[in-house]
JSON list of C-alpha atoms in Angstrom, two decimals:
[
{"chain": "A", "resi": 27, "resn": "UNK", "atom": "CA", "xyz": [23.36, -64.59, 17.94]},
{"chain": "A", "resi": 28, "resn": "UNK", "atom": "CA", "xyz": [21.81, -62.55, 14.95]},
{"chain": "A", "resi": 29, "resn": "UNK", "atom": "CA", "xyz": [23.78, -64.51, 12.56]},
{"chain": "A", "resi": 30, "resn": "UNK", "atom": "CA", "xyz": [22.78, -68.10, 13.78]},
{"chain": "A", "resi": 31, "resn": "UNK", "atom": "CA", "xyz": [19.29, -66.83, 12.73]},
{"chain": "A", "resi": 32, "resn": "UNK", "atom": "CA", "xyz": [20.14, -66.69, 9.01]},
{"chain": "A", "resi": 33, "resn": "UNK", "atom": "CA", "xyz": [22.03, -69.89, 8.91]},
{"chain": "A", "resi": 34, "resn": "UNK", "atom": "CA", "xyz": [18.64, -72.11, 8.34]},
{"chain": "A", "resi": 35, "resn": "UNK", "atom": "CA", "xyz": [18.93, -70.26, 4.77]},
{"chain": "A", "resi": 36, "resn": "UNK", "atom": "CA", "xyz": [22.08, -71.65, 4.52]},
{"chain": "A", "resi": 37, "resn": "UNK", "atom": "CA", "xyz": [21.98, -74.80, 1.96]},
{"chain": "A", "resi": 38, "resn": "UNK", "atom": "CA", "xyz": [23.32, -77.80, 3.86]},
{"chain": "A", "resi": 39, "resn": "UNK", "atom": "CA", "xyz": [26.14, -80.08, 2.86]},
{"chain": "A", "resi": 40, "resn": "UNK", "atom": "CA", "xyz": [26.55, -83.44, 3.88]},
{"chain": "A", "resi": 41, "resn": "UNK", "atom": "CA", "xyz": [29.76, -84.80, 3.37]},
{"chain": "A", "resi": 42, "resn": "UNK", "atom": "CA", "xyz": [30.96, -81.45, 0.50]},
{"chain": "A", "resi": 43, "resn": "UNK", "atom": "CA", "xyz": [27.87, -82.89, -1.37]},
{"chain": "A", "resi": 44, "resn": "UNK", "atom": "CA", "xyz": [25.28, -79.74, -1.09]},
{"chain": "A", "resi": 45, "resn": "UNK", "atom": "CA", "xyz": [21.79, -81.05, -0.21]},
{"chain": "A", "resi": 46, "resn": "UNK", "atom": "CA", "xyz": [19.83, -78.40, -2.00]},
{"chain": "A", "resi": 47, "resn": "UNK", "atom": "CA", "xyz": [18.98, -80.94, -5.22]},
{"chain": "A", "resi": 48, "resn": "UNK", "atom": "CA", "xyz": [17.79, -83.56, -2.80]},
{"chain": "A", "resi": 49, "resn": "UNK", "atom": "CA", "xyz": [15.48, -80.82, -1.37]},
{"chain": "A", "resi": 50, "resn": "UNK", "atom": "CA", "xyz": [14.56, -79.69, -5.17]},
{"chain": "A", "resi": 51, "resn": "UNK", "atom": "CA", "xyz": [13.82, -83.64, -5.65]},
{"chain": "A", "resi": 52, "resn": "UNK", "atom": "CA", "xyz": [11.87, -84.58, -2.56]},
{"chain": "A", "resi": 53, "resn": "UNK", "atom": "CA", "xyz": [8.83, -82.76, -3.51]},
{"chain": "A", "resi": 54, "resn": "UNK", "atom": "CA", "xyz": [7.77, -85.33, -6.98]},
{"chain": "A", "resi": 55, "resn": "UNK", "atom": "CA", "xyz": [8.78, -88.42, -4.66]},
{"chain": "A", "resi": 56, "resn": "UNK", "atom": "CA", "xyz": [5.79, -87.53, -2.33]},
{"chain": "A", "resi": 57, "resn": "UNK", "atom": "CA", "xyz": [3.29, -87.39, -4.57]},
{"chain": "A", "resi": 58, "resn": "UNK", "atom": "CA", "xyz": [1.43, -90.60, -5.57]},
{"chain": "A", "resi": 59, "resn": "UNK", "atom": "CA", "xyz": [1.41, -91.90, -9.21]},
{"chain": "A", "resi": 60, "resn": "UNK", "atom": "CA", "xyz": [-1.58, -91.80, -11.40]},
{"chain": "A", "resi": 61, "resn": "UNK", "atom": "CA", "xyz": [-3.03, -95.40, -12.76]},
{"chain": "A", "resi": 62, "resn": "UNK", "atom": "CA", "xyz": [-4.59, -96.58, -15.44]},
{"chain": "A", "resi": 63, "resn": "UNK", "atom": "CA", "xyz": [-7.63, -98.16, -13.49]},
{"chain": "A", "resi": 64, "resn": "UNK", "atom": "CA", "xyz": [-11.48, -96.58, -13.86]},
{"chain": "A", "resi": 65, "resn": "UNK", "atom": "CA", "xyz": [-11.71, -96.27, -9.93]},
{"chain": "A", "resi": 66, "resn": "UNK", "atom": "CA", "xyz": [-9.11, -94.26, -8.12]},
{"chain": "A", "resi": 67, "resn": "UNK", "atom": "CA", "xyz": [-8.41, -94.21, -4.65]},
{"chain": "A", "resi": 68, "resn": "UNK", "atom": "CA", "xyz": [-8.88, -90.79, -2.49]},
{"chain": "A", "resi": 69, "resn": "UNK", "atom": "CA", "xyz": [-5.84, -89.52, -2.54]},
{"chain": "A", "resi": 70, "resn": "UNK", "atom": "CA", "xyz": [-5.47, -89.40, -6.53]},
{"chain": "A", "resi": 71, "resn": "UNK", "atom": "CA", "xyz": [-9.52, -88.37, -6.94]},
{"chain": "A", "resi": 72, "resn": "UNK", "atom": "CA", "xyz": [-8.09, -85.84, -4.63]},
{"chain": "A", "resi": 73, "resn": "UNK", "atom": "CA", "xyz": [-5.12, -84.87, -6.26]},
{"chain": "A", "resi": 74, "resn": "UNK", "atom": "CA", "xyz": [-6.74, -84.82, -9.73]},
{"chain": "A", "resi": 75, "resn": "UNK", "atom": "CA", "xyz": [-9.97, -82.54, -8.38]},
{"chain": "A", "resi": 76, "resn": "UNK", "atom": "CA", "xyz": [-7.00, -80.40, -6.98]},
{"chain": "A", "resi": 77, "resn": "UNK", "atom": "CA", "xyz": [-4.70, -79.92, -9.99]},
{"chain": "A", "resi": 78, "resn": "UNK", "atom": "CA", "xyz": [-8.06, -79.42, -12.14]},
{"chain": "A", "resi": 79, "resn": "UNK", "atom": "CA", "xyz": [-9.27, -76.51, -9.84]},
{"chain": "A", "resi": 80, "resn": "UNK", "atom": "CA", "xyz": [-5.84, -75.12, -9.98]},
{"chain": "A", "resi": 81, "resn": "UNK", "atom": "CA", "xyz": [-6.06, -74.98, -13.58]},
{"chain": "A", "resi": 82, "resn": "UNK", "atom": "CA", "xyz": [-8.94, -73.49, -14.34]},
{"chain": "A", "resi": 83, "resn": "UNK", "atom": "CA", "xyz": [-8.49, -71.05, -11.69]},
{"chain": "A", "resi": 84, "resn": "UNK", "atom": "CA", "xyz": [-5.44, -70.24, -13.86]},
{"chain": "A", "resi": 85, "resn": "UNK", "atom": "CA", "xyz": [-6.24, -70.34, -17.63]},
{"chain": "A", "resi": 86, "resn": "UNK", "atom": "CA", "xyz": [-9.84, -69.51, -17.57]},
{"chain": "A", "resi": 87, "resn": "UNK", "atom": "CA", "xyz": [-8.90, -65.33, -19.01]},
{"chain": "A", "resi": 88, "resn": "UNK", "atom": "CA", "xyz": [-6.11, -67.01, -20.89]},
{"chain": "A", "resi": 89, "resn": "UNK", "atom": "CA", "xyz": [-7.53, -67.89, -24.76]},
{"chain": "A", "resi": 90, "resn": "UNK", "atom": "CA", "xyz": [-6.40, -71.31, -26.33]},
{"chain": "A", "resi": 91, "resn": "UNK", "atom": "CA", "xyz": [-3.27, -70.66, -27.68]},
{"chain": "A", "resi": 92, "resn": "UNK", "atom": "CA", "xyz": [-1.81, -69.86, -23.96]},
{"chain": "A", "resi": 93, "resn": "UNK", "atom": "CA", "xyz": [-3.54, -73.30, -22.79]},
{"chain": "A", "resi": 94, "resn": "UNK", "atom": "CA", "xyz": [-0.14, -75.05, -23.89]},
{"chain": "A", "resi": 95, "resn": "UNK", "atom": "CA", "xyz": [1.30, -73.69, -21.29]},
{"chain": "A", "resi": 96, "resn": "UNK", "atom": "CA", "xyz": [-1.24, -75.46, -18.65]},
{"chain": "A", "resi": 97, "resn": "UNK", "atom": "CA", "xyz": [1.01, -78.77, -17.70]},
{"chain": "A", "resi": 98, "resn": "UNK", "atom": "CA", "xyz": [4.18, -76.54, -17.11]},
{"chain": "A", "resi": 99, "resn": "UNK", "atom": "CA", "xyz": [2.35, -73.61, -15.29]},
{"chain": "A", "resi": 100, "resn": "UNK", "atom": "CA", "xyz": [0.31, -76.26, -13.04]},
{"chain": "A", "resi": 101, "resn": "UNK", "atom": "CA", "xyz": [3.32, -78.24, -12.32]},
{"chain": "A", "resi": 102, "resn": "UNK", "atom": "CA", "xyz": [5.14, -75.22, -11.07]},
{"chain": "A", "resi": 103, "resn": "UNK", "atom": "CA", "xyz": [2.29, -74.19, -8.78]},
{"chain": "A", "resi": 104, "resn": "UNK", "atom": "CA", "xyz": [2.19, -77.56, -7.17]},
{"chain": "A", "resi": 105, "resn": "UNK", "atom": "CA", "xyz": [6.10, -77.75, -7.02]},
{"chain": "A", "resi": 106, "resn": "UNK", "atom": "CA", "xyz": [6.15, -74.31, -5.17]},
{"chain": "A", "resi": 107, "resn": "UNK", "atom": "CA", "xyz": [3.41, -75.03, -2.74]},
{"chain": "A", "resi": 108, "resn": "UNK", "atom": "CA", "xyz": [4.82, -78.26, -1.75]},
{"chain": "A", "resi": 109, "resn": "UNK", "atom": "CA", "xyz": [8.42, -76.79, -1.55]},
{"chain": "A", "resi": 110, "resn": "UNK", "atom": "CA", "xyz": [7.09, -74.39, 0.51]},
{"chain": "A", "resi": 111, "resn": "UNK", "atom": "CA", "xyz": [4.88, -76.01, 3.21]},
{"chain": "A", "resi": 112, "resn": "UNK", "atom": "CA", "xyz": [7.82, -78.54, 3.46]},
{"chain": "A", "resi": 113, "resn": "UNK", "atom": "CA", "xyz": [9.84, -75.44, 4.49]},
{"chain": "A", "resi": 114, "resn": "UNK", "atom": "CA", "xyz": [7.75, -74.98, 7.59]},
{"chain": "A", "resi": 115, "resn": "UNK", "atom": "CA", "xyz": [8.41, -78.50, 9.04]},
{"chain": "A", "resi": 116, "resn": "UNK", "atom": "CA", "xyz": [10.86, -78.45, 11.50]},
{"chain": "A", "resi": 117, "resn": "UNK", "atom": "CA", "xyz": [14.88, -79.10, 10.92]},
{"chain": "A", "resi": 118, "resn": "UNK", "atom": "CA", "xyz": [14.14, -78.79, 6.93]},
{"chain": "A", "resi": 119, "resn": "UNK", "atom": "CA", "xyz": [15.19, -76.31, 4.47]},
{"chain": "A", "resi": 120, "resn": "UNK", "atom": "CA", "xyz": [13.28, -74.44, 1.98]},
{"chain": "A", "resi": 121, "resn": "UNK", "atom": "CA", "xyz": [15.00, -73.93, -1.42]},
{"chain": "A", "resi": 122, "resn": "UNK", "atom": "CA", "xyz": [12.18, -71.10, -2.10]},
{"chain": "A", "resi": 123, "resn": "UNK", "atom": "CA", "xyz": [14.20, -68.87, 0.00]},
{"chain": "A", "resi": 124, "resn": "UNK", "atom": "CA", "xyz": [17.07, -68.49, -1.84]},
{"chain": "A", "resi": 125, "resn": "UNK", "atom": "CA", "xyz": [16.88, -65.85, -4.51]},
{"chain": "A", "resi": 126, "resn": "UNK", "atom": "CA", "xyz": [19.25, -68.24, -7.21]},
{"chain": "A", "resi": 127, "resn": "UNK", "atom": "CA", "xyz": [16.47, -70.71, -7.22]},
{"chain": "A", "resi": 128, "resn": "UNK", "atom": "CA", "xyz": [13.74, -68.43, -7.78]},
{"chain": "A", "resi": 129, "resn": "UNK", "atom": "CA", "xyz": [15.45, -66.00, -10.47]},
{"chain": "A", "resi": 130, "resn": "UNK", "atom": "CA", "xyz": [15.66, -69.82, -12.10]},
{"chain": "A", "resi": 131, "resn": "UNK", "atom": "CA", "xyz": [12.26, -70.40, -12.67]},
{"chain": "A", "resi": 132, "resn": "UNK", "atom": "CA", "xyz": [11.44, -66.63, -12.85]},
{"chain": "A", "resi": 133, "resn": "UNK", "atom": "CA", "xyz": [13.82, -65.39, -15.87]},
{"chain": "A", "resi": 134, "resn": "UNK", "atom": "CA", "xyz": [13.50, -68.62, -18.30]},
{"chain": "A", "resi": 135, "resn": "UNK", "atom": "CA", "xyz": [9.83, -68.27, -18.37]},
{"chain": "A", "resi": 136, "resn": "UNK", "atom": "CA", "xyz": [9.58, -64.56, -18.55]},
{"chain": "A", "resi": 137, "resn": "UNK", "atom": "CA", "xyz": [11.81, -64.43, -21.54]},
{"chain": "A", "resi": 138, "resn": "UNK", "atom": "CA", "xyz": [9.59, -67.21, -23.12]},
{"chain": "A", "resi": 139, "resn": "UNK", "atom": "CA", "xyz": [6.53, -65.01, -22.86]},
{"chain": "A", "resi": 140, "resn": "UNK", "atom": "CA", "xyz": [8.10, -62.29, -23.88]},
{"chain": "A", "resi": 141, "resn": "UNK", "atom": "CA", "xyz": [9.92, -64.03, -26.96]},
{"chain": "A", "resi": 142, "resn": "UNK", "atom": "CA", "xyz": [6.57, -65.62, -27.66]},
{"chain": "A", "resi": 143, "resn": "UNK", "atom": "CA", "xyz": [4.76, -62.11, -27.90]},
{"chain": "A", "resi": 144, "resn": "UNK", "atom": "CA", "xyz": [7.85, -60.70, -30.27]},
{"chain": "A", "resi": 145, "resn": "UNK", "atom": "CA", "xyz": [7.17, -63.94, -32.22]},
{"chain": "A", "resi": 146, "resn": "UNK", "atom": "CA", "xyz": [3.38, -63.84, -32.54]},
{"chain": "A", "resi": 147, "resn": "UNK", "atom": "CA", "xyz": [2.32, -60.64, -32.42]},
{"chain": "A", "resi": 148, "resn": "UNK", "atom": "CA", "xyz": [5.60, -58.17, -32.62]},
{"chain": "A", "resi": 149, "resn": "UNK", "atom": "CA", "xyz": [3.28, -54.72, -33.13]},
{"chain": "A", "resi": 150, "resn": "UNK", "atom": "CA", "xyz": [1.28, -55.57, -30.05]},
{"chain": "A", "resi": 151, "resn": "UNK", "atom": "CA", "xyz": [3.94, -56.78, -28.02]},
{"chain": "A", "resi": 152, "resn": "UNK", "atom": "CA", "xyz": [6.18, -53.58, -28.61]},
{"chain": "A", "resi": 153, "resn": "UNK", "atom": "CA", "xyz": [2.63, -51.18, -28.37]},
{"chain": "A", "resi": 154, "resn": "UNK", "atom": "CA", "xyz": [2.71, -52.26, -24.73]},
{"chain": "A", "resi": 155, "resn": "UNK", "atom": "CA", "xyz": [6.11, -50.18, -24.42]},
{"chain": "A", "resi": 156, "resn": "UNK", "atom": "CA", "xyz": [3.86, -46.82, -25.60]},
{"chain": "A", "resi": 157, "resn": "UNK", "atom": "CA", "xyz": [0.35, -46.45, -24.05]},
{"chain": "A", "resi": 158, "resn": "UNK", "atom": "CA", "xyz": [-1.87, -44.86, -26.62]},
{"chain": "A", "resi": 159, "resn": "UNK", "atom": "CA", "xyz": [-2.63, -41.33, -26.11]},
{"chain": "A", "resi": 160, "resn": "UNK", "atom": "CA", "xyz": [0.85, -40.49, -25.24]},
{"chain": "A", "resi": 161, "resn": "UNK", "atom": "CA", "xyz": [1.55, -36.78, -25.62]},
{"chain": "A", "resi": 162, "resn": "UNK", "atom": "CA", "xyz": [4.79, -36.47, -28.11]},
{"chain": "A", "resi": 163, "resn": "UNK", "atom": "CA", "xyz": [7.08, -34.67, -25.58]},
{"chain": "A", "resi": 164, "resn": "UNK", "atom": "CA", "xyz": [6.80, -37.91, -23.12]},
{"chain": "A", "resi": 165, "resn": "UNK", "atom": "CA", "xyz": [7.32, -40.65, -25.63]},
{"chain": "A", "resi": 166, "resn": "UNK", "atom": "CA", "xyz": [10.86, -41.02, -25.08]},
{"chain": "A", "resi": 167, "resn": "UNK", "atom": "CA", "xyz": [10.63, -41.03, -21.36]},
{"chain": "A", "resi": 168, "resn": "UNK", "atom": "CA", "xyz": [7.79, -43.32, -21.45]},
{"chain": "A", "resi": 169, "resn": "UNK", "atom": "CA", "xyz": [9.43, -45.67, -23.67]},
{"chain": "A", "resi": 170, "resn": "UNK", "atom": "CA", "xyz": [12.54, -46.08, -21.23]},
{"chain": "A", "resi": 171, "resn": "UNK", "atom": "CA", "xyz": [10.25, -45.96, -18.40]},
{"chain": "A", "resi": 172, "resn": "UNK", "atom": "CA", "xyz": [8.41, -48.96, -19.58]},
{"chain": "A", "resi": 173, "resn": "UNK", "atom": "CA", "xyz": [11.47, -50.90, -20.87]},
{"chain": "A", "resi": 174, "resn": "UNK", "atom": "CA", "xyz": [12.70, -51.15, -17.33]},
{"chain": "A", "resi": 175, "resn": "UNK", "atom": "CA", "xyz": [9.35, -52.22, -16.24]},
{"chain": "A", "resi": 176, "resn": "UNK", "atom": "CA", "xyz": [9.73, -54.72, -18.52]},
{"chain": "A", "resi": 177, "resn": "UNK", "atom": "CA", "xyz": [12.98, -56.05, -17.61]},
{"chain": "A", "resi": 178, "resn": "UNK", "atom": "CA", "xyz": [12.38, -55.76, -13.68]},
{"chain": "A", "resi": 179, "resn": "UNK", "atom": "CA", "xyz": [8.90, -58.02, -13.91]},
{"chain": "A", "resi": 180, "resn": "UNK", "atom": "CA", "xyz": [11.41, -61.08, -13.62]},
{"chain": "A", "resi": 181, "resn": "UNK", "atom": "CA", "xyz": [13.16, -59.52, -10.46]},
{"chain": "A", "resi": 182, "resn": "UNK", "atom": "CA", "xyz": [10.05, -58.76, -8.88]},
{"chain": "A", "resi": 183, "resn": "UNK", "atom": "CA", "xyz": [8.70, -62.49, -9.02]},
{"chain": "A", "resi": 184, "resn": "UNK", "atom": "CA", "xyz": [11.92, -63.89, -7.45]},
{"chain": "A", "resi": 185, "resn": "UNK", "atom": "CA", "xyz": [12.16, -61.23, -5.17]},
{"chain": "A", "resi": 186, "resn": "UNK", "atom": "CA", "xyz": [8.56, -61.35, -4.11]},
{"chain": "A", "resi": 187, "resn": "UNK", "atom": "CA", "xyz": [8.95, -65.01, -3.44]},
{"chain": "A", "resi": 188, "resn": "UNK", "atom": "CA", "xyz": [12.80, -65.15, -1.29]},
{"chain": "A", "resi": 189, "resn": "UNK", "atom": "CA", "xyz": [10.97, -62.00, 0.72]},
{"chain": "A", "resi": 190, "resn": "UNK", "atom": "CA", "xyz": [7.89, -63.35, 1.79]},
{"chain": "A", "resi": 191, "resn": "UNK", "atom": "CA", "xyz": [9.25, -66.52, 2.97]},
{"chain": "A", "resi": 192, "resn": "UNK", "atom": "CA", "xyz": [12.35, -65.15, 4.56]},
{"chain": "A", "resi": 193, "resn": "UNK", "atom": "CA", "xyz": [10.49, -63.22, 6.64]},
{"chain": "A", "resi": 194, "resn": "UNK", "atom": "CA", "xyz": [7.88, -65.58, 7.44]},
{"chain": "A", "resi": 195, "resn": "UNK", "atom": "CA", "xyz": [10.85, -68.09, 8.57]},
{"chain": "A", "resi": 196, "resn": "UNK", "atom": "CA", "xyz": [12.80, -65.09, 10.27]},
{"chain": "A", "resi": 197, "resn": "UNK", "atom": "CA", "xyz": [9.64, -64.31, 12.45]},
{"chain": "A", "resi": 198, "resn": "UNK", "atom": "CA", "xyz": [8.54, -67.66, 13.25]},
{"chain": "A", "resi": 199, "resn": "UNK", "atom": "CA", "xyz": [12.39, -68.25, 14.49]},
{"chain": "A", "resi": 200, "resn": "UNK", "atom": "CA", "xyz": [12.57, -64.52, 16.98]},
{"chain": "A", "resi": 201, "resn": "UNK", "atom": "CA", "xyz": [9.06, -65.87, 18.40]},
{"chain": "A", "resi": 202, "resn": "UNK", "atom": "CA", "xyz": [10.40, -69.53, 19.11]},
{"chain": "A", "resi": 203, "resn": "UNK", "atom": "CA", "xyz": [13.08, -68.28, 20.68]},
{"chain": "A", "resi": 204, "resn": "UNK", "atom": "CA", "xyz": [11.61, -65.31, 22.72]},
{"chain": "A", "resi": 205, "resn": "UNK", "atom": "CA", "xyz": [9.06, -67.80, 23.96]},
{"chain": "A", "resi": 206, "resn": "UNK", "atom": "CA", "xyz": [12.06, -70.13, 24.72]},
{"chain": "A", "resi": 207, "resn": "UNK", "atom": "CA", "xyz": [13.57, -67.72, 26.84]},
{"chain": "A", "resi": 208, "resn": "UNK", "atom": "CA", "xyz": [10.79, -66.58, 28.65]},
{"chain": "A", "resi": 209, "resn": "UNK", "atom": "CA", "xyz": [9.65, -69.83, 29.58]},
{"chain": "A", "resi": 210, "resn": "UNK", "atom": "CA", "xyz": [11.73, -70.35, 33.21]},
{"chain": "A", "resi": 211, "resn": "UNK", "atom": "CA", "xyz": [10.77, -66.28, 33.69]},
{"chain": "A", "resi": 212, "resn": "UNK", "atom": "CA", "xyz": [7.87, -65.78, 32.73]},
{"chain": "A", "resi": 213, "resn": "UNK", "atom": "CA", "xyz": [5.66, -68.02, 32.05]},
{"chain": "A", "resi": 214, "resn": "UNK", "atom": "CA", "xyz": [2.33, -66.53, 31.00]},
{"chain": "A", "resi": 215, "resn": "UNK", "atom": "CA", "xyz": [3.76, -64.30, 28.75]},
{"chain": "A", "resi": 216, "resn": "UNK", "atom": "CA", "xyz": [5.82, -67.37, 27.47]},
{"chain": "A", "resi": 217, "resn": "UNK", "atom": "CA", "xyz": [2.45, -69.35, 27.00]},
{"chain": "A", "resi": 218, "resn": "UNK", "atom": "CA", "xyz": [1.10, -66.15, 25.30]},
{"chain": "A", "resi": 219, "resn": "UNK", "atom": "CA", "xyz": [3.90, -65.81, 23.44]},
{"chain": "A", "resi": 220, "resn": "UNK", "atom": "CA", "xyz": [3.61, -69.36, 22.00]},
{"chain": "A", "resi": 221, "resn": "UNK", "atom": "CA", "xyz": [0.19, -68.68, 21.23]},
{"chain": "A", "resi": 222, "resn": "UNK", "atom": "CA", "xyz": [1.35, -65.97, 18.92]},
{"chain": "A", "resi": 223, "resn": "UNK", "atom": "CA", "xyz": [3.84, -68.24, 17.29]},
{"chain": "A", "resi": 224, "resn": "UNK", "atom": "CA", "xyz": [1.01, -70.75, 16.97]},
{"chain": "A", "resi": 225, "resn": "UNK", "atom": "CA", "xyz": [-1.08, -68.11, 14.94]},
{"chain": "A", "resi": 226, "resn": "UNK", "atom": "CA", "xyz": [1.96, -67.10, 13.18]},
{"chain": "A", "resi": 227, "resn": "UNK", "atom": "CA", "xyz": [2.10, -70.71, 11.79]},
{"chain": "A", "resi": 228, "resn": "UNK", "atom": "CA", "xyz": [-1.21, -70.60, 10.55]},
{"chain": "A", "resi": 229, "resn": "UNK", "atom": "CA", "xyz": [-0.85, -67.71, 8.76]},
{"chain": "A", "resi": 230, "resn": "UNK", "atom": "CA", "xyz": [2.92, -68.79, 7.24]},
{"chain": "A", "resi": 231, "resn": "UNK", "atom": "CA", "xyz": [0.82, -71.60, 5.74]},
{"chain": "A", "resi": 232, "resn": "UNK", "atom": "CA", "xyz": [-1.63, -69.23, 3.76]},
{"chain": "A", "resi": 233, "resn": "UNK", "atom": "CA", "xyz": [1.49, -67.52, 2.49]},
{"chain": "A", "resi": 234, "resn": "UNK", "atom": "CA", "xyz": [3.20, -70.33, 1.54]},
{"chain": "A", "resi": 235, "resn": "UNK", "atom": "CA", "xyz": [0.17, -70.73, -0.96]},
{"chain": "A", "resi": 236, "resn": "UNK", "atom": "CA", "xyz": [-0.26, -67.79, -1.60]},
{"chain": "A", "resi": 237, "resn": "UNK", "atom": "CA", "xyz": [3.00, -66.89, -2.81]},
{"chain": "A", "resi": 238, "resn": "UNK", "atom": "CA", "xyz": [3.21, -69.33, -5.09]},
{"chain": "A", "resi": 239, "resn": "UNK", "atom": "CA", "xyz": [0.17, -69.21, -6.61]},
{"chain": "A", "resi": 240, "resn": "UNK", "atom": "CA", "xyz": [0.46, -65.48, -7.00]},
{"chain": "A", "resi": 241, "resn": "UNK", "atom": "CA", "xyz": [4.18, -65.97, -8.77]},
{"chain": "A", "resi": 242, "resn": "UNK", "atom": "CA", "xyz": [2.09, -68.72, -11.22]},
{"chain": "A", "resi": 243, "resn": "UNK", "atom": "CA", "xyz": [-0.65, -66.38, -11.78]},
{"chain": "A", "resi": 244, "resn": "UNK", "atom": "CA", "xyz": [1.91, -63.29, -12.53]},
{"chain": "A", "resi": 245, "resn": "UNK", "atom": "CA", "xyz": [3.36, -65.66, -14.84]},
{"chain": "A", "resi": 246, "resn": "UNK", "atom": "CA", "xyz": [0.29, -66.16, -16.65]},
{"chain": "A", "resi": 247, "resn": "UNK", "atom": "CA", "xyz": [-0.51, -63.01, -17.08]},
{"chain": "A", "resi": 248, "resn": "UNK", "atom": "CA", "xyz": [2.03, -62.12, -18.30]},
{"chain": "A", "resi": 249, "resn": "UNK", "atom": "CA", "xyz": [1.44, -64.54, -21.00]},
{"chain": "A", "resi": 250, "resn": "UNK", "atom": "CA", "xyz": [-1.81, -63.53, -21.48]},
{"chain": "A", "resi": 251, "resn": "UNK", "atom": "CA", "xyz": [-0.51, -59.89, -22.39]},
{"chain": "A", "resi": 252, "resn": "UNK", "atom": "CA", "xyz": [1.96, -62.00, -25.67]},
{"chain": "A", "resi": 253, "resn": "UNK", "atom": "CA", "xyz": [-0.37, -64.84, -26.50]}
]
């Protein structure tokens, strides 16, 4: 019984063919495309308003040599939100949860920061390995100590991400079922019990944002510190 609760992590195959790229693809297919007319409809005067918001939430610290960065950064945010709210309909899957994907986006664009800040500004980039003030005895330490920093930041974002959301999912599935159960025994704790799962919802929604706009804005800062 405990292991039927991790198979919705599981990436489904139809046929040998694994569905996880169909999942991965879904997401842009949803999304209506901008025209070239003055007058928009809602939805795109929507979207647009949106993805602006998103952007200058984003960038504003950021000065104008990170700004390239804007169309990628954005897109990701939007990809992961959608990927992720899509996860909490019911008989889906949600690529976000499995570590592979994440690491994906996570280590390609943490290397390009960092590469970036070893390009640009090489003195600065290495300085952030040696705090200033640093008493002699303690450089050494300090410097390995802040190497590994370095080199986790990338594990942190994917793991972060798979966490959140495996939990989220992991929850929402032992409440389901407890309230399942309890329904032909008990049913005002069952209708209580639903009311937590209910709540539970809700709040998997704000994390499903959240999460990915905190990965984006980790990301960003983390360009900030090369740019």
């Amino acid at each position: 019984m405990m292991l039927s609760f991790f198979d919705q992590f599981a990436s489904p195959n139809y046929l040998g063919i694994p569905l996880i790229a169909l999942a991965i693809v879904l997401p842009w297919i949803l999304y209506p495309t901008p025209t070239s007319r003055w007058i928009n409809n809602r939805v795109l005067t929507l979207q647009g308003w949106f993805i602006n918001r998103l952007s200058q939430q984003i960038f504003l610290p950021i000065n104008q040599g990170g700004h390239k960065w804007a169309v990628l950064l954005t897109s990701l945010l939007i990809f992961l939100i959608t990927l992720n709210m899509l996860g909490l309909l019911p008989y889906t899957f949600t690529p976000t949860t499995q570590l592979s994907l994440n690491m994906a986006f996570a280590v390609p664009l943490w290397l390009a920061t960092v590469i970036i800040g070893m390009r640009n500004q090489p003195t600065a980039a290495l300085g952030h390995l040696l705090p200033e003030g640093t008493p002699t005895p303690l450089i050494p330490v300090l410097i390995i100590i802040e190497t590994i920093s370095l080199f986790i930041r990338p594990l942190a974002l994917g793991v972060r991400l798979t966490a959140n959301l495996t939990a989220g999912h992991l929850l929402i599935q032992l409440i389901a079922t407890a309230a399942f159960v309890l329904l032909p025994l008990m049913p005002t704790v069952a209708i209580l019990t639903a009311t937590v799962l209910f709540l539970l919802t809700l709040l998997e929604v704000a994390v499903a944002m959240i999460q990915a706009y905190v990965f984006v804005l980790l990301l960003s800062l983390y360009l900030q510190e090369n740019v």
